[in-house]
Amino acid sequence: MFANDEEEYFRMSISKFENMLKTNKICFFDSEEFENIILHYLDSGKLNLSKKALKLGLDQHPNSIGLKLVQVELLVFENKFDQAEKLLNELQAIDPNNDEVYIQRANIYSKKGSHHKAIECLQLALQYTEDYADVYSLLGMEYLFIDEVAQARDTFIKCLEHDAEDQTALYNVVYCYDFLDQHQEAIQFLEEFIDHQPYSEVAWHQLGRQFYTIKDYRKAIEAFDFASIIDERFSGAYIEKGKSYEKLKMYAKAIGCYKETLQLEDPSSYIYRRIGFCYENLKNPDKALKYYLKSVHEDPLMDESWVAIADLHLRKNDFKKALQFVNKALGIDEYNPLYWRRFAIINKDLMYFEEAELGFRKAIEHGDTFLDTWLFWSDTLNLLNEYEQAIEKLLKARGMFNDEYEIEYRLAGLYFTTQQAEKAVYHLTNALALNYENRTLLQQLYPAVWEMDTVQHYLKSFGE
């Protein structure tokens, strides 16, 4: 907001003003000082102090257009739009070429949801302003409000043409390119921008993100390297570089990047989880577990880390511990179908079939779309002797997944089990036609059915 000398002067003004309030001794401030004091308190959420400063300011400078514009801003802040517009009309009559009048009018229209009118006012402000970057920035936001994303992008680019160091505008340009799925165009824009601003770490970082999006991970790493060279404390660049190394399966280098971020900022549950994932891929489960535990210690609500710990125990066939950690994840996100699926599979392996059935049911209810989940659900119901329910689930799955031999063999087995021979033969015929080689699936799931003379005879006759 201020250069160093201006900042010191501003601090002195605030101190002088607050001392005046304590002593009730009236001090003189020029109108610009009052404007800065009022806006400071407004930005700090100290509305009463803003109003006091405004009253004193107008007492000392009753004809100050700048103070009256700040008064408009206060009125808009309090949603007193009619009073604000009345004052703006007076100010426009006095100074019709004042860009702030049009900017404040645009602010009122924007708050009322009249974004097209706000745009008209800002376009008028462009005719009178000396601060084109600010007006283009406001104009770009109005275009975003009405989903004119391409127009917003071009407007934020104009903002950068007038102020190349406006990082918010740069982020907004890239946001627009992302929204429009124009990643190659974004890369071209950023490369041209970097040609003129080679030391913009934000531009290099955003360029790396675009390369990452189009899966050119090596170029992404180069861009993130430049960002971190320009600003050695740019932790975001190290994180993104680590993710790029992960995509290239260069897990040791990824760990190096993530550990660099731990030197730059407070410990992060997310970073610990990423390091754990890399160690897991380097076949070092002990170190992976160490970092996953650090992750949940840092943030006990990091459900993905609890699941990662569960998966480590699953790989060691330690189902009871795996279940313990999956339960922790479900306690955080009870609507996650993948967590319910794990819960179900673990319970099935532990032969807790009722809990497994609950898990598969919840997984489907919360959006699981895997064929295996439907199959495992029906298998669990079969183990619970809930044959009709198992058939019902398989018929639903059959409507979603066409020509799946695994569904057909199961239906055949269940219909034979429930003595519905005609339906059983129909589905067995379908299964054999779809995949004759895997006919032993029937034997694995329904050994008693497999041993039936009728089934053996049918299998032999089909294979001839």
Coordinates of C-alpha atoms in Angstrom, one line a residue:
M1 CA 0.0 0.0 0.0
F2 CA 2.7 2.5 0.9
A3 CA 6.5 2.9 0.3
N4 CA 8.6 2.8 3.4
D5 CA 8.6 6.6 4.1
E6 CA 4.9 6.8 3.4
E7 CA 4.2 3.8 5.6
E8 CA 6.0 5.5 8.5
Y9 CA 4.1 8.7 7.9
F10 CA 0.8 6.7 7.8
R11 CA 1.6 5.0 11.1
M12 CA 2.3 8.4 12.7
S13 CA -1.0 9.6 11.4
I14 CA -2.9 6.7 13.0
S15 CA -1.0 7.2 16.2
K16 CA -1.8 10.9 16.2
F17 CA -5.5 10.3 15.5
E18 CA -5.9 7.7 18.2
N19 CA -4.1 9.9 20.7
M20 CA -6.5 12.8 19.7
L21 CA -9.5 10.6 20.5
K22 CA -8.0 9.7 23.9
T23 CA -7.3 13.3 24.9
N24 CA -10.3 15.0 23.1
K25 CA -7.8 17.5 21.8
I26 CA -8.5 18.4 18.2
C27 CA -5.6 18.0 15.8
F28 CA -5.4 19.0 12.1
F29 CA -5.0 16.4 9.4
D30 CA -5.0 17.1 5.7
S31 CA -7.9 15.5 3.7
E32 CA -5.7 12.8 2.2
E33 CA -4.6 11.7 5.7
F34 CA -8.2 11.5 6.7
E35 CA -9.0 9.3 3.7
N36 CA -6.2 6.9 4.5
I37 CA -7.2 6.8 8.2
I38 CA -10.9 6.1 7.3
L39 CA -10.0 3.3 4.8
H40 CA -7.6 1.8 7.3
Y41 CA -10.3 1.4 9.9
L42 CA -12.8 0.2 7.3
D43 CA -10.4 -2.5 6.1
S44 CA -9.8 -3.5 9.7
G45 CA -13.5 -3.8 10.3
K46 CA -13.5 -0.9 12.8
L47 CA -16.6 0.8 11.4
N48 CA -17.2 3.2 14.4
L49 CA -13.6 4.5 14.2
S50 CA -14.1 5.0 10.4
K51 CA -17.2 7.0 11.0
K52 CA -15.5 9.1 13.7
A53 CA -12.6 9.8 11.3
L54 CA -15.0 10.7 8.5
K55 CA -17.0 13.1 10.7
L56 CA -13.8 14.9 11.9
G57 CA -12.5 14.9 8.3
L58 CA -15.6 16.5 6.9
D59 CA -15.7 19.0 9.8
Q60 CA -12.1 20.1 8.8
H61 CA -12.5 19.7 5.0
P62 CA -16.3 20.1 4.2
N63 CA -15.7 20.6 0.5
S64 CA -13.3 17.6 0.0
I65 CA -14.5 15.5 -2.9
G66 CA -12.0 12.7 -1.8
L67 CA -13.6 12.5 1.7
K68 CA -17.1 12.5 0.2
L69 CA -16.1 9.6 -2.0
V70 CA -14.9 7.8 1.1
Q71 CA -18.2 8.6 2.6
V72 CA -19.9 6.9 -0.4
E73 CA -17.7 3.9 0.3
L74 CA -18.8 3.8 3.9
L75 CA -22.5 4.0 2.9
V76 CA -22.0 1.2 0.3
F77 CA -20.3 -0.9 3.0
E78 CA -23.5 -0.5 5.1
N79 CA -25.7 -1.2 2.1
K80 CA -27.2 2.3 2.2
F81 CA -27.3 2.5 -1.6
D82 CA -29.9 5.2 -1.9
Q83 CA -27.9 7.6 0.2
A84 CA -24.7 6.7 -1.6
E85 CA -26.2 7.3 -5.0
K86 CA -27.7 10.6 -4.0
L87 CA -24.2 11.7 -2.8
L88 CA -22.6 10.4 -6.0
N89 CA -25.1 12.5 -8.1
E90 CA -24.0 15.6 -6.2
L91 CA -20.3 14.8 -6.7
Q92 CA -20.8 14.0 -10.4
A93 CA -22.5 17.4 -10.9
I94 CA -19.4 19.1 -9.2
D95 CA -16.8 17.0 -11.0
P96 CA -18.1 15.0 -13.9
N97 CA -14.7 13.8 -14.9
N98 CA -13.9 12.1 -11.6
D99 CA -13.2 8.4 -12.3
E100 CA -13.9 7.5 -8.7
V101 CA -17.5 8.6 -9.1
Y102 CA -18.0 6.0 -11.8
I103 CA -16.0 3.4 -9.9
Q104 CA -18.2 3.8 -6.8
R105 CA -21.4 3.7 -9.0
A106 CA -20.1 0.5 -10.5
N107 CA -19.5 -0.9 -7.0
I108 CA -23.2 -0.1 -6.1
Y109 CA -24.5 -1.8 -9.2
S110 CA -22.3 -4.8 -8.6
K111 CA -23.5 -5.2 -5.1
K112 CA -27.1 -5.0 -6.4
G113 CA -26.3 -7.7 -8.9
S114 CA -26.6 -5.3 -11.9
H115 CA -23.3 -6.4 -13.4
H116 CA -24.0 -5.1 -16.9
K117 CA -24.6 -1.6 -15.6
A118 CA -21.5 -1.9 -13.4
I119 CA -19.5 -2.7 -16.6
E120 CA -20.9 0.4 -18.3
C121 CA -19.8 2.6 -15.4
L122 CA -16.3 1.1 -15.4
Q123 CA -16.0 1.7 -19.1
L124 CA -16.8 5.3 -18.5
A125 CA -14.2 5.4 -15.7
L126 CA -11.6 4.3 -18.2
Q127 CA -12.2 7.5 -20.1
Y128 CA -11.1 9.6 -17.0
T129 CA -8.8 7.4 -14.9
E130 CA -5.1 7.6 -14.7
D131 CA -5.0 4.2 -12.9
Y132 CA -6.0 1.9 -15.8
A133 CA -4.8 -1.2 -14.0
D134 CA -7.2 -0.9 -11.1
V135 CA -10.2 -0.2 -13.4
Y136 CA -9.4 -3.1 -15.7
S137 CA -9.0 -5.3 -12.7
L138 CA -12.5 -4.3 -11.5
L139 CA -13.9 -4.7 -15.0
G140 CA -12.4 -8.2 -15.3
M141 CA -14.2 -9.3 -12.1
E142 CA -17.5 -8.0 -13.4
Y143 CA -17.1 -10.0 -16.6
L144 CA -16.5 -13.1 -14.4
F145 CA -19.7 -12.4 -12.5
I146 CA -21.7 -12.7 -15.7
D147 CA -19.6 -15.7 -17.0
E148 CA -18.0 -13.8 -19.8
V149 CA -14.8 -15.6 -19.1
A150 CA -13.0 -14.9 -22.4
Q151 CA -13.8 -11.2 -22.1
A152 CA -12.6 -11.3 -18.5
R153 CA -9.4 -12.9 -19.6
D154 CA -8.7 -10.2 -22.2
T155 CA -9.5 -7.5 -19.6
F156 CA -7.1 -8.9 -17.0
I157 CA -4.4 -9.1 -19.7
K158 CA -5.0 -5.3 -20.3
C159 CA -4.6 -4.8 -16.6
L160 CA -1.2 -6.5 -16.8
E161 CA -0.2 -4.3 -19.7
H162 CA -0.6 -1.4 -17.4
D163 CA 0.8 -3.1 -14.3
A164 CA 2.9 -6.1 -15.0
E165 CA 3.5 -6.7 -11.3
D166 CA -0.2 -7.2 -10.5
Q167 CA 0.0 -10.8 -9.3
T168 CA -3.8 -11.0 -8.8
A169 CA -4.4 -10.1 -12.4
L170 CA -1.9 -12.7 -13.5
Y171 CA -3.6 -15.4 -11.5
N172 CA -6.9 -14.3 -12.9
V173 CA -5.7 -14.5 -16.5
V174 CA -4.5 -18.1 -15.9
Y175 CA -7.8 -18.9 -14.1
C176 CA -9.7 -17.9 -17.2
Y177 CA -7.5 -19.9 -19.5
D178 CA -8.0 -22.9 -17.2
F179 CA -11.7 -22.4 -17.1
L180 CA -11.8 -22.3 -20.9
D181 CA -9.6 -25.4 -21.1
Q182 CA -7.1 -23.4 -23.1
H183 CA -3.9 -24.7 -21.7
Q184 CA -1.7 -24.4 -24.8
E185 CA -2.9 -20.8 -25.2
A186 CA -2.1 -20.2 -21.5
I187 CA 1.4 -21.5 -22.1
Q188 CA 1.9 -19.2 -25.0
F189 CA 0.6 -16.2 -23.0
L190 CA 2.9 -17.0 -20.0
E191 CA 6.0 -17.6 -22.2
E192 CA 5.4 -14.2 -23.8
F193 CA 4.8 -12.6 -20.4
I194 CA 8.1 -14.1 -19.1
D195 CA 9.9 -12.7 -22.1
H196 CA 9.1 -9.3 -20.7
Q197 CA 9.1 -10.2 -17.0
P198 CA 11.8 -13.0 -16.7
Y199 CA 12.0 -12.6 -12.9
S200 CA 8.3 -13.2 -12.2
E201 CA 8.3 -16.3 -10.0
V202 CA 4.5 -16.4 -10.2
A203 CA 4.6 -16.5 -14.0
W204 CA 7.1 -19.4 -13.9
H205 CA 5.1 -21.2 -11.3
Q206 CA 1.9 -20.8 -13.3
L207 CA 3.7 -22.0 -16.5
G208 CA 4.8 -25.1 -14.6
R209 CA 1.2 -25.8 -13.6
Q210 CA 0.1 -25.6 -17.2
F211 CA 2.8 -28.0 -18.3
Y212 CA 1.8 -30.3 -15.4
T213 CA -1.9 -30.1 -16.6
I214 CA -0.9 -31.2 -20.2
K215 CA 1.3 -34.0 -18.6
D216 CA 4.6 -32.5 -19.8
Y217 CA 6.2 -33.1 -16.4
R218 CA 9.8 -32.5 -17.4
K219 CA 9.0 -29.0 -18.7
A220 CA 6.9 -28.4 -15.6
I221 CA 9.9 -29.2 -13.4
E222 CA 12.1 -26.8 -15.4
A223 CA 9.5 -24.0 -14.9
F224 CA 9.2 -24.8 -11.2
D225 CA 13.0 -24.7 -10.9
F226 CA 13.1 -21.2 -12.3
A227 CA 10.4 -20.1 -9.8
S228 CA 12.3 -21.5 -6.9
I229 CA 15.6 -20.0 -8.1
I230 CA 14.0 -16.5 -8.3
D231 CA 12.4 -17.0 -4.9
E232 CA 14.2 -19.6 -2.8
R233 CA 11.3 -19.5 -0.2
F234 CA 8.6 -20.2 -2.8
S235 CA 7.3 -23.4 -1.1
G236 CA 4.5 -23.8 -3.7
A237 CA 7.1 -24.3 -6.4
Y238 CA 8.8 -27.1 -4.5
I239 CA 5.4 -28.8 -3.8
E240 CA 4.5 -28.7 -7.5
K241 CA 7.9 -29.9 -8.5
G242 CA 7.5 -32.8 -6.1
K243 CA 4.2 -33.7 -7.6
S244 CA 5.8 -33.6 -11.1
Y245 CA 8.6 -36.0 -10.0
E246 CA 6.0 -38.3 -8.6
K247 CA 4.3 -38.5 -12.0
L248 CA 7.7 -39.4 -13.5
K249 CA 8.0 -42.1 -10.8
M250 CA 11.2 -40.3 -9.5
Y251 CA 10.1 -40.7 -5.9
A252 CA 13.5 -40.0 -4.2
K253 CA 13.6 -36.6 -6.0
A254 CA 10.0 -35.9 -5.1
I255 CA 10.8 -36.6 -1.4
G256 CA 13.7 -34.1 -1.6
C257 CA 11.3 -31.4 -2.9
Y258 CA 8.8 -32.1 -0.2
K259 CA 11.4 -32.0 2.5
E260 CA 12.6 -28.7 1.2
T261 CA 9.1 -27.3 1.9
L262 CA 9.3 -28.5 5.5
Q263 CA 12.4 -26.3 5.9
L264 CA 10.4 -23.3 4.6
E265 CA 7.1 -23.5 6.5
D266 CA 5.3 -25.1 9.4
P267 CA 4.9 -28.9 9.2
S268 CA 2.1 -29.9 6.9
S269 CA -0.1 -33.0 7.1
Y270 CA -0.5 -32.9 3.3
I271 CA 3.3 -32.9 2.7
Y272 CA 3.9 -35.7 5.2
R273 CA 1.3 -37.7 3.4
R274 CA 3.0 -37.1 0.0
I275 CA 6.3 -38.2 1.5
G276 CA 4.7 -41.3 2.9
F277 CA 3.3 -42.1 -0.5
C278 CA 6.7 -41.8 -2.1
Y279 CA 8.4 -44.1 0.4
E280 CA 5.6 -46.6 -0.2
N281 CA 6.4 -46.5 -3.9
L282 CA 10.1 -46.9 -3.1
K283 CA 9.1 -50.2 -1.3
N284 CA 10.0 -48.8 2.1
P285 CA 6.8 -49.4 4.1
D286 CA 8.4 -48.6 7.5
K287 CA 9.3 -45.0 6.5
A288 CA 6.0 -44.7 4.7
L289 CA 4.2 -45.6 7.9
K290 CA 6.3 -43.1 9.8
Y291 CA 5.3 -40.2 7.6
Y292 CA 1.6 -41.2 7.4
L293 CA 1.6 -41.2 11.2
K294 CA 3.2 -37.8 11.2
S295 CA 0.5 -36.7 8.8
V296 CA -2.4 -37.7 11.1
H297 CA -0.5 -36.4 14.2
E298 CA -0.4 -33.0 12.4
D299 CA -4.0 -33.2 11.3
P300 CA -6.1 -36.0 12.8
L301 CA -8.8 -35.2 10.3
M302 CA -6.6 -36.1 7.3
D303 CA -8.8 -39.1 6.3
E304 CA -6.6 -40.0 3.3
S305 CA -3.7 -40.6 5.6
W306 CA -5.7 -42.9 7.8
V307 CA -6.7 -44.9 4.7
A308 CA -3.1 -45.1 3.6
I309 CA -2.1 -46.5 7.0
A310 CA -5.0 -49.0 6.7
D311 CA -3.7 -50.1 3.2
L312 CA -0.2 -50.7 4.6
H313 CA -1.7 -53.0 7.2
L314 CA -3.8 -54.7 4.5
R315 CA -0.7 -55.5 2.5
K316 CA 0.6 -57.3 5.6
N317 CA -2.7 -59.2 5.9
D318 CA -3.2 -57.5 9.3
F319 CA -6.9 -57.1 8.8
K320 CA -7.9 -56.1 12.3
K321 CA -5.5 -53.1 12.4
A322 CA -6.5 -52.2 8.8
L323 CA -10.1 -52.2 10.0
Q324 CA -9.2 -49.9 12.9
F325 CA -7.7 -47.3 10.6
V326 CA -10.5 -47.5 8.0
N327 CA -13.0 -46.9 10.8
K328 CA -11.0 -43.7 11.7
A329 CA -11.3 -42.5 8.1
L330 CA -15.1 -43.3 8.0
G331 CA -15.4 -41.3 11.2
I332 CA -14.2 -38.3 9.3
D333 CA -15.9 -38.9 5.9
E334 CA -18.8 -41.3 6.3
Y335 CA -20.0 -40.6 2.7
N336 CA -16.9 -41.8 0.9
P337 CA -17.8 -44.9 -1.1
L338 CA -14.1 -46.0 -1.4
Y339 CA -13.8 -46.1 2.4
W340 CA -17.0 -48.2 2.7
R341 CA -15.7 -50.5 0.1
R342 CA -12.5 -51.1 2.0
F343 CA -14.5 -51.5 5.2
A344 CA -16.6 -54.2 3.5
I345 CA -13.7 -56.1 2.0
I346 CA -11.8 -56.2 5.2
N347 CA -14.8 -57.4 7.2
K348 CA -15.4 -60.0 4.5
D349 CA -11.9 -61.3 4.9
L350 CA -12.4 -61.4 8.7
M351 CA -15.6 -63.3 8.0
Y352 CA -17.8 -60.6 9.6
F353 CA -20.3 -61.0 6.9
E354 CA -23.1 -58.8 8.3
E355 CA -20.7 -55.9 8.6
A356 CA -19.3 -56.6 5.1
E357 CA -22.9 -56.5 3.7
L358 CA -23.5 -53.1 5.4
G359 CA -20.2 -51.8 3.9
F360 CA -21.0 -52.9 0.3
R361 CA -24.5 -51.4 0.7
K362 CA -23.2 -48.1 1.9
A363 CA -20.6 -48.0 -0.8
I364 CA -23.3 -48.4 -3.5
E365 CA -25.6 -45.9 -1.7
H366 CA -22.8 -43.3 -1.8
G367 CA -21.9 -43.6 -5.4
D368 CA -19.6 -46.6 -5.9
T369 CA -19.7 -47.6 -9.6
F370 CA -17.3 -50.6 -9.6
L371 CA -18.7 -53.9 -10.9
D372 CA -16.6 -55.7 -8.2
T373 CA -18.6 -54.0 -5.5
W374 CA -21.9 -55.4 -6.8
L375 CA -20.3 -58.8 -7.2
F376 CA -18.8 -58.8 -3.7
W377 CA -22.1 -57.6 -2.2
S378 CA -24.0 -60.5 -3.8
D379 CA -21.3 -62.9 -2.7
T380 CA -21.7 -61.7 0.9
L381 CA -25.5 -62.0 0.7
N382 CA -25.0 -65.6 -0.6
L383 CA -22.7 -66.4 2.4
L384 CA -25.5 -65.0 4.7
N385 CA -28.0 -67.3 2.8
E386 CA -29.8 -64.3 1.6
Y387 CA -30.2 -65.8 -1.9
E388 CA -33.2 -63.7 -3.1
Q389 CA -31.4 -60.5 -2.1
A390 CA -28.2 -61.6 -3.8
I391 CA -30.2 -62.3 -7.0
E392 CA -31.9 -58.9 -6.8
K393 CA -28.5 -57.1 -6.5
L394 CA -27.1 -59.1 -9.5
L395 CA -30.1 -58.3 -11.7
K396 CA -29.6 -54.6 -10.8
A397 CA -25.9 -54.8 -11.7
R398 CA -26.9 -56.6 -15.0
G399 CA -28.9 -53.6 -16.0
M400 CA -25.8 -51.4 -15.5
F401 CA -23.1 -53.7 -16.8
N402 CA -23.8 -55.5 -20.1
D403 CA -22.5 -58.9 -21.0
E404 CA -20.4 -59.6 -17.9
Y405 CA -19.7 -63.3 -17.5
E406 CA -19.1 -62.9 -13.7
I407 CA -22.7 -61.7 -13.2
E408 CA -24.1 -64.5 -15.3
Y409 CA -22.2 -67.3 -13.5
R410 CA -23.3 -66.0 -10.2
L411 CA -27.0 -65.7 -11.3
A412 CA -26.8 -69.3 -12.6
G413 CA -25.4 -70.5 -9.3
L414 CA -28.0 -68.7 -7.2
Y415 CA -30.9 -69.9 -9.4
F416 CA -29.7 -73.5 -9.2
T417 CA -29.3 -73.0 -5.4
T418 CA -32.9 -71.8 -5.2
Q419 CA -34.2 -74.5 -7.5
Q420 CA -35.2 -72.2 -10.4
A421 CA -33.7 -74.5 -13.1
E422 CA -35.1 -72.7 -16.1
K423 CA -33.6 -69.3 -15.1
A424 CA -30.4 -71.0 -14.0
V425 CA -29.8 -72.7 -17.4
Y426 CA -30.6 -69.4 -19.2
H427 CA -27.9 -67.5 -17.3
L428 CA -25.4 -70.5 -17.4
T429 CA -25.8 -70.5 -21.2
N430 CA -25.1 -66.7 -21.3
A431 CA -22.1 -67.2 -19.0
L432 CA -20.5 -70.0 -21.1
A433 CA -21.1 -68.0 -24.3
L434 CA -19.4 -65.0 -22.8
N435 CA -16.4 -66.8 -21.3
Y436 CA -16.2 -70.5 -21.4
E437 CA -12.7 -70.7 -20.1
N438 CA -13.6 -69.1 -16.7
R439 CA -16.4 -71.7 -16.1
T440 CA -14.6 -72.8 -12.9
L441 CA -15.8 -69.5 -11.3
L442 CA -19.0 -71.5 -10.7
Q443 CA -17.1 -74.2 -8.9
Q444 CA -15.3 -71.6 -6.7
L445 CA -18.5 -69.8 -5.7
Y446 CA -21.1 -72.6 -5.7
P447 CA -19.3 -75.9 -5.3
A448 CA -22.5 -77.8 -4.6
V449 CA -24.0 -76.5 -7.8
W450 CA -20.9 -77.4 -9.7
E451 CA -21.2 -81.0 -8.5
M452 CA -24.8 -81.4 -9.8
D453 CA -25.1 -84.0 -12.5
T454 CA -27.4 -81.6 -14.5
V455 CA -24.7 -78.9 -14.5
Q456 CA -21.8 -81.2 -15.4
H457 CA -23.8 -82.7 -18.2
Y458 CA -24.7 -79.2 -19.5
L459 CA -21.1 -78.1 -19.3
K460 CA -19.8 -81.1 -21.3
S461 CA -22.5 -80.8 -23.9
F462 CA -21.8 -77.0 -24.3
G463 CA -18.1 -77.6 -24.7
E464 CA -18.5 -80.2 -27.5

